[in-house]
PDB file of C-alpha atoms and ligand atoms in Angstrom:
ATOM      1  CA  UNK D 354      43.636  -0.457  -9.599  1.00  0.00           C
ATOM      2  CA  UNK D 355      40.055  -0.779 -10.899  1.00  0.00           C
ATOM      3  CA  UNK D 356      39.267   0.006 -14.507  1.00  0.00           C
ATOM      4  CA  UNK D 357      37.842   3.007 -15.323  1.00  0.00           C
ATOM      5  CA  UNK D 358      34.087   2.633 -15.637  1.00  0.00           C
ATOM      6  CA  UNK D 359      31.457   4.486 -17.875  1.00  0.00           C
ATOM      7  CA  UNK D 360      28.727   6.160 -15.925  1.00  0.00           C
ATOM      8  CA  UNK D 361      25.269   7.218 -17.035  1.00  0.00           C
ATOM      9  CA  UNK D 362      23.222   9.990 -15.573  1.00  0.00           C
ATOM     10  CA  UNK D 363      19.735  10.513 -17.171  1.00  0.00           C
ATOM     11  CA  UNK D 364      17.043  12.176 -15.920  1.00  0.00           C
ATOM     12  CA  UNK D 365      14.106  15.198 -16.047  1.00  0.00           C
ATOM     13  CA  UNK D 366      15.216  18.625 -16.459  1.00  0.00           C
ATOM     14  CA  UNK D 367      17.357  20.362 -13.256  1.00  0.00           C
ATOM     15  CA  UNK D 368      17.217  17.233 -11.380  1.00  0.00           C
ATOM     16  CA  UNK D 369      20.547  18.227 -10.238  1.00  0.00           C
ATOM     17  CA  UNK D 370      22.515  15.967 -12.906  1.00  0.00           C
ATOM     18  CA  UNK D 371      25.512  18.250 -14.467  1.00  0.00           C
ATOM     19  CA  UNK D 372      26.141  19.705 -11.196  1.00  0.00           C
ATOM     20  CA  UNK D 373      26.349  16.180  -9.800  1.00  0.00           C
ATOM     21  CA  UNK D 374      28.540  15.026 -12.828  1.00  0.00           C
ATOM     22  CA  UNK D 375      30.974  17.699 -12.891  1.00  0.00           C
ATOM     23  CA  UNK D 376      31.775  17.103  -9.285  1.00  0.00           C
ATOM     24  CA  UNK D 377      32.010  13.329  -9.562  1.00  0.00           C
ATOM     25  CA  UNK D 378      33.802  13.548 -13.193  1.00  0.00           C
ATOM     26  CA  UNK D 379      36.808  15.993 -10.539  1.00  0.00           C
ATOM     27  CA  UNK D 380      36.674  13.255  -7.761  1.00  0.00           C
ATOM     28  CA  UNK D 381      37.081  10.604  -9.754  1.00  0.00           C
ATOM     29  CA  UNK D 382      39.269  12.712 -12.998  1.00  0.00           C
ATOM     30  CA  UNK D 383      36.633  11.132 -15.565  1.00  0.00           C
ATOM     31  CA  UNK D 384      35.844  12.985 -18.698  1.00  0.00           C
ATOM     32  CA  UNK D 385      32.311  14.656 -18.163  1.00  0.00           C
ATOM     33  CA  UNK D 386      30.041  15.465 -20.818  1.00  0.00           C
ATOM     34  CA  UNK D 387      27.092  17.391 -20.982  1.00  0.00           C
ATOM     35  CA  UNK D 388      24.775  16.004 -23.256  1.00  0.00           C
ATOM     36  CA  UNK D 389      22.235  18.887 -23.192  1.00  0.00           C
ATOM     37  CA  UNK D 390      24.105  21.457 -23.593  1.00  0.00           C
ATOM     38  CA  UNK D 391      25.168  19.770 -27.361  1.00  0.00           C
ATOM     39  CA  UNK D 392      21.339  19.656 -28.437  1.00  0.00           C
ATOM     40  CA  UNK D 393      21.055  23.232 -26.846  1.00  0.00           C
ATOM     41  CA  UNK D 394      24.071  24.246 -29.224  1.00  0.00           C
ATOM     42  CA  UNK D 395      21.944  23.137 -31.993  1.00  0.00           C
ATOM     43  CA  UNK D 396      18.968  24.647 -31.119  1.00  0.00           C
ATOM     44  CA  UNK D 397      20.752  27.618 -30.492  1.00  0.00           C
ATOM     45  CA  UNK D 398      22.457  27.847 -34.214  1.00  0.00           C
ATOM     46  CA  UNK D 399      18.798  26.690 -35.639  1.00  0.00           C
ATOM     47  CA  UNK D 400      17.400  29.550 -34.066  1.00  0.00           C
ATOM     48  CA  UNK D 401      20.163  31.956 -35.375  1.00  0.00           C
ATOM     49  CA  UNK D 402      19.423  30.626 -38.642  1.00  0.00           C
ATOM     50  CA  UNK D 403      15.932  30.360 -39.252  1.00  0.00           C
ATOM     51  CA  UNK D 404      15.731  26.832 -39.828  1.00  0.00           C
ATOM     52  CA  UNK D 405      12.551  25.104 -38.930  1.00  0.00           C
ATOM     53  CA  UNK D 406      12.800  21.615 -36.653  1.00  0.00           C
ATOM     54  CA  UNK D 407      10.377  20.382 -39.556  1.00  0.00           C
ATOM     55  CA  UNK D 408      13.595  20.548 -41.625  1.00  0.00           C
ATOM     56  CA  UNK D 409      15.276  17.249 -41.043  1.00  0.00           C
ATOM     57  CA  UNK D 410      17.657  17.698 -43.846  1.00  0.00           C
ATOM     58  CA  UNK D 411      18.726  21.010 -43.268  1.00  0.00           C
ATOM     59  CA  UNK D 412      19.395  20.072 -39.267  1.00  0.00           C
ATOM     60  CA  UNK D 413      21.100  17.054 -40.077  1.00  0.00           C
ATOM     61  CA  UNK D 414      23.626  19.302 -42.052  1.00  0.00           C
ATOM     62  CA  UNK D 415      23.912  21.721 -39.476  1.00  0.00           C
ATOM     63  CA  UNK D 416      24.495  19.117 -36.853  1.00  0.00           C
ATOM     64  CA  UNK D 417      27.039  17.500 -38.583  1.00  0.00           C
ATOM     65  CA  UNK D 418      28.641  20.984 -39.295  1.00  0.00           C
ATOM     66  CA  UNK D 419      28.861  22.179 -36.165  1.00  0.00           C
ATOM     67  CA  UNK D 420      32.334  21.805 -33.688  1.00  0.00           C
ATOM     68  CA  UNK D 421      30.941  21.744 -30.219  1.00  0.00           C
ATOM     69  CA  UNK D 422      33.545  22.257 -27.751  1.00  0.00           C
ATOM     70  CA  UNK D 423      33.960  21.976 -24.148  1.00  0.00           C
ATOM     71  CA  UNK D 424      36.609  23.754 -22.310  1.00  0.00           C
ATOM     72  CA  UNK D 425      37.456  23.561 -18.279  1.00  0.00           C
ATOM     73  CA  UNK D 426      37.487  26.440 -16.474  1.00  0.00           C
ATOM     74  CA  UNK D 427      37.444  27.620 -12.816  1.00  0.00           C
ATOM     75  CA  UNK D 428      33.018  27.719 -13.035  1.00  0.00           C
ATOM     76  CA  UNK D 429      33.319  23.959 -14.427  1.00  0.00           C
ATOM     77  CA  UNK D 430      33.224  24.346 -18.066  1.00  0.00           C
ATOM     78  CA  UNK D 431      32.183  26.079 -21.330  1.00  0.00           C
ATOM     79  CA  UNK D 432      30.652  25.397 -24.553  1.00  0.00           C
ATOM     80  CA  UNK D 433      31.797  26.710 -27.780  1.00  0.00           C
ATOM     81  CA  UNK D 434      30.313  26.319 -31.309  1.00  0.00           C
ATOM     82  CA  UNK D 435      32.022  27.044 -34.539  1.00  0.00           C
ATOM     83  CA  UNK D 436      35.028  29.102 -32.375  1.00  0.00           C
ATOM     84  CA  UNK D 437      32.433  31.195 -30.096  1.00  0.00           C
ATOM     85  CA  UNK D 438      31.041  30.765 -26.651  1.00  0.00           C
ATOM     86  CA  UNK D 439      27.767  29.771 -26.224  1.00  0.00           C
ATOM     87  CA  UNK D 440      27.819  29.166 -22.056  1.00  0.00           C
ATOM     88  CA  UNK D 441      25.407  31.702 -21.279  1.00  0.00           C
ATOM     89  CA  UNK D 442      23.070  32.050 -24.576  1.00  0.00           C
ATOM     90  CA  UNK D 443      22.334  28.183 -24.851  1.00  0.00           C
ATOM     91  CA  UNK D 444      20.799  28.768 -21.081  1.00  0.00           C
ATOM     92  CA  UNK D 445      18.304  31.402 -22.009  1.00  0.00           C
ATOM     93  CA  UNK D 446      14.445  31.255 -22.373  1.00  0.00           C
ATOM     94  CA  UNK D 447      14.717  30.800 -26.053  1.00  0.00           C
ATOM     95  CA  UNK D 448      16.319  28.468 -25.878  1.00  0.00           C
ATOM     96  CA  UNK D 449      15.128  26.386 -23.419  1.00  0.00           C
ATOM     97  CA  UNK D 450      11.641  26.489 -25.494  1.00  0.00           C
ATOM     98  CA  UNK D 451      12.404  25.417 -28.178  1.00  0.00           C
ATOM     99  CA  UNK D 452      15.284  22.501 -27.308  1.00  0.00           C
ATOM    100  CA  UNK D 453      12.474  19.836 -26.957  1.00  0.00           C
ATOM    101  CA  UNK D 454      11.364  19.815 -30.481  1.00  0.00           C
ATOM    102  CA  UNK D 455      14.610  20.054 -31.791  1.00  0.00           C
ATOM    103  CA  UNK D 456      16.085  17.301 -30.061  1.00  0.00           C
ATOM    104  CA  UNK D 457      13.224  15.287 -31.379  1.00  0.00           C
ATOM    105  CA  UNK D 458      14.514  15.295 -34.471  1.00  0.00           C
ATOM    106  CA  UNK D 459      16.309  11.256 -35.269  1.00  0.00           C
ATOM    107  CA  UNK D 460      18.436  13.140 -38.383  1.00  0.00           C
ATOM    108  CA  UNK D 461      19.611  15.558 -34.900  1.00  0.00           C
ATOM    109  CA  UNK D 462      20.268  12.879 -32.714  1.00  0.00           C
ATOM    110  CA  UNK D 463      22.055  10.349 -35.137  1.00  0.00           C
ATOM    111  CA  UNK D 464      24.516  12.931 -35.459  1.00  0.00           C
ATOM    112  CA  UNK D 465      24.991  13.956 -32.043  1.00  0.00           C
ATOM    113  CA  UNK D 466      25.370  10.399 -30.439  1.00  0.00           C
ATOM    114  CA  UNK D 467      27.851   9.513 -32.643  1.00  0.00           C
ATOM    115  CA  UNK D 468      29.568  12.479 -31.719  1.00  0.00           C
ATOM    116  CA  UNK D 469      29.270  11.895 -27.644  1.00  0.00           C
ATOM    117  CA  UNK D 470      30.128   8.339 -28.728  1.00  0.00           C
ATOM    118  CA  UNK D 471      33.300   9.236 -29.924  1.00  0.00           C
ATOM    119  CA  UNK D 472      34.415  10.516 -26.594  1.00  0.00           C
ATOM    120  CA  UNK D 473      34.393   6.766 -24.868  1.00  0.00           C
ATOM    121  CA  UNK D 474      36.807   6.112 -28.013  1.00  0.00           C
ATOM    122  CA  UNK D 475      40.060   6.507 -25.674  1.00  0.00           C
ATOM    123  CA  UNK D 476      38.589   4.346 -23.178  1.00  0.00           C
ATOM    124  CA  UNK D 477      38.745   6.754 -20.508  1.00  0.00           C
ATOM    125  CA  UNK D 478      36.320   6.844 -17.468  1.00  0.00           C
ATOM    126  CA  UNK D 479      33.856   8.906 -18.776  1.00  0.00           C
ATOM    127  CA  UNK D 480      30.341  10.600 -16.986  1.00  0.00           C
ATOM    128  CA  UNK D 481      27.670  11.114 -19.191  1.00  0.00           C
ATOM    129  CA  UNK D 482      24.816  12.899 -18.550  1.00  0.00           C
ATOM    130  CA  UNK D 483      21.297  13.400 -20.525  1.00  0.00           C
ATOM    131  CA  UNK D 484      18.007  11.870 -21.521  1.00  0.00           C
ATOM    132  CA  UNK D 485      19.097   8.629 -23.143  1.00  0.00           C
ATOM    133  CA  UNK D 486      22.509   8.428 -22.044  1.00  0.00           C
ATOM    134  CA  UNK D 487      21.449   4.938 -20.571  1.00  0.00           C
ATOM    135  CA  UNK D 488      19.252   3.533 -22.452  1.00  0.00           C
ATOM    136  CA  UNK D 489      20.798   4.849 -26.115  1.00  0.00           C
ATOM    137  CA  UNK D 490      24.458   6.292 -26.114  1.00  0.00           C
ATOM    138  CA  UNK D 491      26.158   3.972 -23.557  1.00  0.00           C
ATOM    139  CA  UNK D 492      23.938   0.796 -22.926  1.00  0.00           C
ATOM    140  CA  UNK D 493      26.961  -0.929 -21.802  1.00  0.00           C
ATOM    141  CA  UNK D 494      27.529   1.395 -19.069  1.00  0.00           C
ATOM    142  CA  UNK D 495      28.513  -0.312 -16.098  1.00  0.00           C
ATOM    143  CA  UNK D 496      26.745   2.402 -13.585  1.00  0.00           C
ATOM    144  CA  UNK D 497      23.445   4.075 -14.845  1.00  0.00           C
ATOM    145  CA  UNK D 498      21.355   6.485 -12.562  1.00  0.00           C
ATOM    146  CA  UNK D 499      18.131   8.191 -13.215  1.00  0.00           C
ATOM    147  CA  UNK D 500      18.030  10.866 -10.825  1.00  0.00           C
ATOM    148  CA  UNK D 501      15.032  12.624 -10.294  1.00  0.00           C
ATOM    149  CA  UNK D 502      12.833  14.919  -8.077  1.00  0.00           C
ATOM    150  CA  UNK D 503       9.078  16.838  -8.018  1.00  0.00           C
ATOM    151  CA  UNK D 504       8.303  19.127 -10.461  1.00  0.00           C
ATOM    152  CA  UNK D 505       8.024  21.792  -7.696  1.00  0.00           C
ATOM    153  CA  UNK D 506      11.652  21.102  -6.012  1.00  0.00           C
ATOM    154  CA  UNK D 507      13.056  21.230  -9.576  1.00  0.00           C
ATOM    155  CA  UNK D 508      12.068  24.429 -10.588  1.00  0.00           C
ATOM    156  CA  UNK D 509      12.806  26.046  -7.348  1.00  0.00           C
ATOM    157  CA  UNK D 510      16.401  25.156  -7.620  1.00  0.00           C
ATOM    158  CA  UNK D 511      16.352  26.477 -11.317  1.00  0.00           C
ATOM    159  CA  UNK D 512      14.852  29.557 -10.373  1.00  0.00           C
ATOM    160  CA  UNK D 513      17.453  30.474  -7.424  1.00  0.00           C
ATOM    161  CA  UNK D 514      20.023  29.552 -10.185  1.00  0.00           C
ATOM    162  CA  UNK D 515      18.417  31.965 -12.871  1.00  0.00           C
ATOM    163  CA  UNK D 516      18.021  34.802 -10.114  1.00  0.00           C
ATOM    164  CA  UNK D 517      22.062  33.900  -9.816  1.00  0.00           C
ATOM    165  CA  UNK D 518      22.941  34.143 -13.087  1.00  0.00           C
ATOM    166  CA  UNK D 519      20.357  36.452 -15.139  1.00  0.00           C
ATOM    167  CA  UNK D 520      19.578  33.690 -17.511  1.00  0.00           C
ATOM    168  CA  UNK D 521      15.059  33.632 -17.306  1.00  0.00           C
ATOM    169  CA  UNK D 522      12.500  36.044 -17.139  1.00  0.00           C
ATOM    170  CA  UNK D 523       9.984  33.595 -15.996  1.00  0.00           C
ATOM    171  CA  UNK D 524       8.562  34.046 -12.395  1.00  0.00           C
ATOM    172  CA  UNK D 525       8.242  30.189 -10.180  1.00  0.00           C
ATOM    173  CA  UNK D 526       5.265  29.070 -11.536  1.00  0.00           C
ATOM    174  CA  UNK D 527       5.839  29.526 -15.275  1.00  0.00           C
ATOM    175  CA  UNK D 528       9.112  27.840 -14.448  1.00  0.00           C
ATOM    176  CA  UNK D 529       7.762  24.798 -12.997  1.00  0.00           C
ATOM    177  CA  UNK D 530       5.024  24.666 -15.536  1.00  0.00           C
ATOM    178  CA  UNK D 531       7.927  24.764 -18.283  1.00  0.00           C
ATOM    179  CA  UNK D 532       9.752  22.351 -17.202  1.00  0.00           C
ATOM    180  CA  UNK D 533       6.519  19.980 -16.627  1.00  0.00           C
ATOM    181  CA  UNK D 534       6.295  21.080 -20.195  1.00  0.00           C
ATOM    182  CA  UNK D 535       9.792  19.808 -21.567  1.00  0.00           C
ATOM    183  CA  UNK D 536       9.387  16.696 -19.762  1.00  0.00           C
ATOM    184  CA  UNK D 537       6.362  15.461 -21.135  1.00  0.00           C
ATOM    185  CA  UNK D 538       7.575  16.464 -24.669  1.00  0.00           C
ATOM    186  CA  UNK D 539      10.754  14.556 -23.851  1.00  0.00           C
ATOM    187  CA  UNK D 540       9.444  10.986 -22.368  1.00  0.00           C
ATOM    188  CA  UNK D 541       6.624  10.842 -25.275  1.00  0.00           C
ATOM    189  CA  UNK D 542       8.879  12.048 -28.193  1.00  0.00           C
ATOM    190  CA  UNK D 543       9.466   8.762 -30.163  1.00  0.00           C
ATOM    191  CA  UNK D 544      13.003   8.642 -30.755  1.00  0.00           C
ATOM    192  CA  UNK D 545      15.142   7.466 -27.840  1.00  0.00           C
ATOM    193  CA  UNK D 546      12.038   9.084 -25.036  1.00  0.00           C
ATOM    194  CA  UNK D 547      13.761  10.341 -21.375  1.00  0.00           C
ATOM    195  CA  UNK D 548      13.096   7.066 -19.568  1.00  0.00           C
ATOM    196  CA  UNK D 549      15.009   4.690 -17.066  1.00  0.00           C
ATOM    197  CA  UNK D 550      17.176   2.252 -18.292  1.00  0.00           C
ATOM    198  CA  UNK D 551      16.111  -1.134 -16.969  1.00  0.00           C
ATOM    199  CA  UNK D 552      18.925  -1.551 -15.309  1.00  0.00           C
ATOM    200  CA  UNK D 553      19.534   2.023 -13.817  1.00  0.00           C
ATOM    201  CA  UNK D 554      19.401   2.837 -10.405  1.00  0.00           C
ATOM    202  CA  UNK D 555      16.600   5.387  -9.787  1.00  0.00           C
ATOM    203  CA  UNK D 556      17.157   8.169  -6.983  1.00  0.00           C
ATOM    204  CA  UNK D 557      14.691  10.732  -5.993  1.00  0.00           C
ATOM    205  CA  UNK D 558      16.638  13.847  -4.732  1.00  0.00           C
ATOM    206  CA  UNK D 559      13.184  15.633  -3.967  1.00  0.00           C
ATOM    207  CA  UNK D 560      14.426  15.745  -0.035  1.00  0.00           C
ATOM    208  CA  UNK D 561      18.351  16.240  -0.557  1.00  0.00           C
ATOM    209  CA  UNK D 562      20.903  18.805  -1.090  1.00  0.00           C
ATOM    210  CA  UNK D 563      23.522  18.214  -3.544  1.00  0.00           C
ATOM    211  CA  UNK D 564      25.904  16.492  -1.219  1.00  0.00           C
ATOM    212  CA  UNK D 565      23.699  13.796  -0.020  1.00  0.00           C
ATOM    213  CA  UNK D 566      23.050  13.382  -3.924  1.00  0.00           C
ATOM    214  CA  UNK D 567      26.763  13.041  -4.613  1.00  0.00           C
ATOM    215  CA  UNK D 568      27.292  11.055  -1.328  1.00  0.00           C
ATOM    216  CA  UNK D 569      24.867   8.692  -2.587  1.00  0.00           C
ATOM    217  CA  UNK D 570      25.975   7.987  -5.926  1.00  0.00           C
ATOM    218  CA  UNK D 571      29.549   8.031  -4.850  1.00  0.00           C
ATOM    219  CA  UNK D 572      28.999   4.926  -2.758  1.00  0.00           C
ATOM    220  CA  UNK D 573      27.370   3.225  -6.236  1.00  0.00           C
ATOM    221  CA  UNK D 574      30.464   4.103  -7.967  1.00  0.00           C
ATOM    222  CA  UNK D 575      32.577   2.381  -5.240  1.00  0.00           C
ATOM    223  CA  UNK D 576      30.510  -0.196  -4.991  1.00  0.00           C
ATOM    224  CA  UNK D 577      30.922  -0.892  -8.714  1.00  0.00           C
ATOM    225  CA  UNK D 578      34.347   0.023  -9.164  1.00  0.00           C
ATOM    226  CA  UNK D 579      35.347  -2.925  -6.368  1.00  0.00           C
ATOM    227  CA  UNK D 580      33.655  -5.549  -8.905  1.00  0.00           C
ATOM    228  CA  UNK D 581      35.511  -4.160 -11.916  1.00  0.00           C
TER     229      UNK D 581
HETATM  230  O1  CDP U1232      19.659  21.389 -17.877  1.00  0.00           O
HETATM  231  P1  CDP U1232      18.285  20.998 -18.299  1.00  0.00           P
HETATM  232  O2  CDP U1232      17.815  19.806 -17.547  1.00  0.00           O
HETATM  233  O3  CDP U1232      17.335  22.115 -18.351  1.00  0.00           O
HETATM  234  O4  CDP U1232      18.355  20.503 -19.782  1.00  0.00           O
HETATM  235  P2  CDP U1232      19.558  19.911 -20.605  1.00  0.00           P
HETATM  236  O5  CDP U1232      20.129  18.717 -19.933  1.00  0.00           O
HETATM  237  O6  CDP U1232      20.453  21.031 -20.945  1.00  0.00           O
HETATM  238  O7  CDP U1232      18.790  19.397 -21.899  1.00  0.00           O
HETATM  239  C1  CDP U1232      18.049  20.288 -22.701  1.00  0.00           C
HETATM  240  C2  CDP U1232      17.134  19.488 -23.606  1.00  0.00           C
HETATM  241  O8  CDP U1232      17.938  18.744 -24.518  1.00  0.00           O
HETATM  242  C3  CDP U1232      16.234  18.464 -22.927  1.00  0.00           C
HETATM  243  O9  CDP U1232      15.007  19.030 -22.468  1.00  0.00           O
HETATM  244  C4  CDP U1232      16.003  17.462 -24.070  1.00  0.00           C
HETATM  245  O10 CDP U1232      14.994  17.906 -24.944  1.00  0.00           O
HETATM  246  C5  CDP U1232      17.327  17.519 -24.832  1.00  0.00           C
HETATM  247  N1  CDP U1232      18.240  16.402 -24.527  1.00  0.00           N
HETATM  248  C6  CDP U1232      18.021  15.205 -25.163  1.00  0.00           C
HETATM  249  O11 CDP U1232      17.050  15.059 -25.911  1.00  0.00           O
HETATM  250  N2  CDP U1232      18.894  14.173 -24.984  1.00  0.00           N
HETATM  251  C7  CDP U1232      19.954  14.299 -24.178  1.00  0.00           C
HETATM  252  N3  CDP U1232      20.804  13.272 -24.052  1.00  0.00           N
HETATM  253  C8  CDP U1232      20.183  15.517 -23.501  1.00  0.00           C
HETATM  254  C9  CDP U1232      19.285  16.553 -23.676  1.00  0.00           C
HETATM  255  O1  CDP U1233      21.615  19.167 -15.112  1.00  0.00           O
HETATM  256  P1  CDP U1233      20.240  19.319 -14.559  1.00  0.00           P
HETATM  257  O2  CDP U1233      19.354  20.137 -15.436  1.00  0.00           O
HETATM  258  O3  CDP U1233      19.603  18.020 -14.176  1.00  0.00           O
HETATM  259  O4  CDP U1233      20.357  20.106 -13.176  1.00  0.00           O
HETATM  260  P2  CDP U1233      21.501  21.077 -12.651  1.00  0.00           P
HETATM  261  O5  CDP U1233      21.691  22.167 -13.632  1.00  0.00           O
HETATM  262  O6  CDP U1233      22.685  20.285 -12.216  1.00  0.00           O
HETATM  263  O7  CDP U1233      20.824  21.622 -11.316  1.00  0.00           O
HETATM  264  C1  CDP U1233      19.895  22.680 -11.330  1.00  0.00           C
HETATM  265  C2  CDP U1233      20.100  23.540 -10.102  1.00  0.00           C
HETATM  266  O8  CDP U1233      19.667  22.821  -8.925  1.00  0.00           O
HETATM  267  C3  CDP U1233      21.553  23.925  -9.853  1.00  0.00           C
HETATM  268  O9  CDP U1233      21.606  25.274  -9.450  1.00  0.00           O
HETATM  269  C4  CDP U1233      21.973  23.012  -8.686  1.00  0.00           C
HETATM  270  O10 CDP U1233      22.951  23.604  -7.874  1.00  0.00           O
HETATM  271  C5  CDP U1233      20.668  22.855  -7.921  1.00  0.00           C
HETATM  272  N1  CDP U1233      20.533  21.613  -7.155  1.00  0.00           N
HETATM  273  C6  CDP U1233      20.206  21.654  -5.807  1.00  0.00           C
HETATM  274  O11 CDP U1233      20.047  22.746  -5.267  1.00  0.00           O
HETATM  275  N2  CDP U1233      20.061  20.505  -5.079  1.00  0.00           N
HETATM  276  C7  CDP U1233      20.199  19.299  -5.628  1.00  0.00           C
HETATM  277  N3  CDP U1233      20.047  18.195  -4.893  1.00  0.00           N
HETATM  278  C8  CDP U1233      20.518  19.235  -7.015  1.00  0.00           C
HETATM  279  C9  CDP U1233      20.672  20.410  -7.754  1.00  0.00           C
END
């Protein structure tokens, strides 16, 4: 049997990667975790709590306070913080404005890679998937992918998933012009910017549906799971 590999999946916001992860992370019974969803937590409990992302100290602490938990369940998973779910609220529009310039914060992100480090510690197979995953939290990852698509295709799919689930207010175009938005704030920000690893594989889903994405990087997995 081949040994179970670490796989990294970075790229621009709704580019399809937890949706891809979760179902490869079931196919292949790898641990999947979502990244995002951790600095969304934050953001989330910074909100609650006044705190200002100018406040390194004060984030650091509540980072390094906070349990973040995932549990599986039929949908995939949820997240819990501190005992209480947080699947839905870390998805809203609040949210999702003000995540960038949290996660920009180095005292935030020391404390949440070490934390998404930790989960490698068993040496399971593992599927990470985020901004940096590649280039910051798992260098030595034997598979890394940047999947991306246009701006355009991007926020289409997350607007038929909002309409699904209630989560926005925000019509198509103030979608797609907030989540041209978070990506420039997220490849300029100067700690650990959402860029390809130069050795990642870089797939442009713009003109496929999610099983020609997971078809896809299926066959890289194979491929590199018969030279481990
Ligand atoms: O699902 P969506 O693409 O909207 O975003 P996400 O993966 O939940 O990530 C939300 C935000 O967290 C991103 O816009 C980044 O600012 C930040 N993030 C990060 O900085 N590093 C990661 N490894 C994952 C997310
Ligand atoms: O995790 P990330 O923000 O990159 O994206 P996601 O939450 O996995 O995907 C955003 C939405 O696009 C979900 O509703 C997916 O089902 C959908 N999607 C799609 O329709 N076609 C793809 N090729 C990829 C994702």
């Amino acid at each position: 049997m081949s040994k179970a590999i670490q796989i990294a999946i970075d790229g621009p916001a709704s580019s399809g990667k937890s949706t891809i992860a979760k179902k490869l992370a079931k196919r292949l019974a790898y641990v999947y975790l979502d990244t995002g969803a951790m600095y969304r937590s934050i953001t989330l409990l910074a909100l609650e709590q006044g705190i200002e992302a100018s406040d390194n100290q004060a984030l650091r602490a509540l980072a390094e306070a906070s349990e973040i938990v995932f549990k599986v369940n039929a949908d995939g998973q949820s997240v819990w913080v501190n005992g209480k779910d947080v699947t839905d609220e870390i998805r809203t529009d609040q949210v999702s404005q003000a995540v960038s310039a949290y996660s920009a914060v180095s005292d935030v992100r020391e404390v949440l890679v070490e934390k998404q480090r930790d989960y490698t510690k068993g040496g399971q197979g593992i599927i990470m998937d985020g901004r940096d995953i590649g280039t910051v939290v798992l260098p030595a990852a034997e598979l890394k992918i940047f999947l991306t698509a246009s701006a355009e295709e991007r926020g289409q799919r997350r607007f038929l998933e909002n309409q699904a689930k209630g989560y926005s207010e925000m019509n198509l175009e103030e979608l797609i012009a907030d989540i041209k938005r978070r990506d420039l704030y997220d490849s300029t920000r100067e700690d650990s910017p959402l860029k390809p690893a130069d050795d990642a594989i870089i797939l442009d889903s713009s003109d496929m549906d999610l099983d020609q994405v997971e078809e896809a990087i299926f066959a890289y997995v194979n491929k590199v799971l018969s030279q481990n």
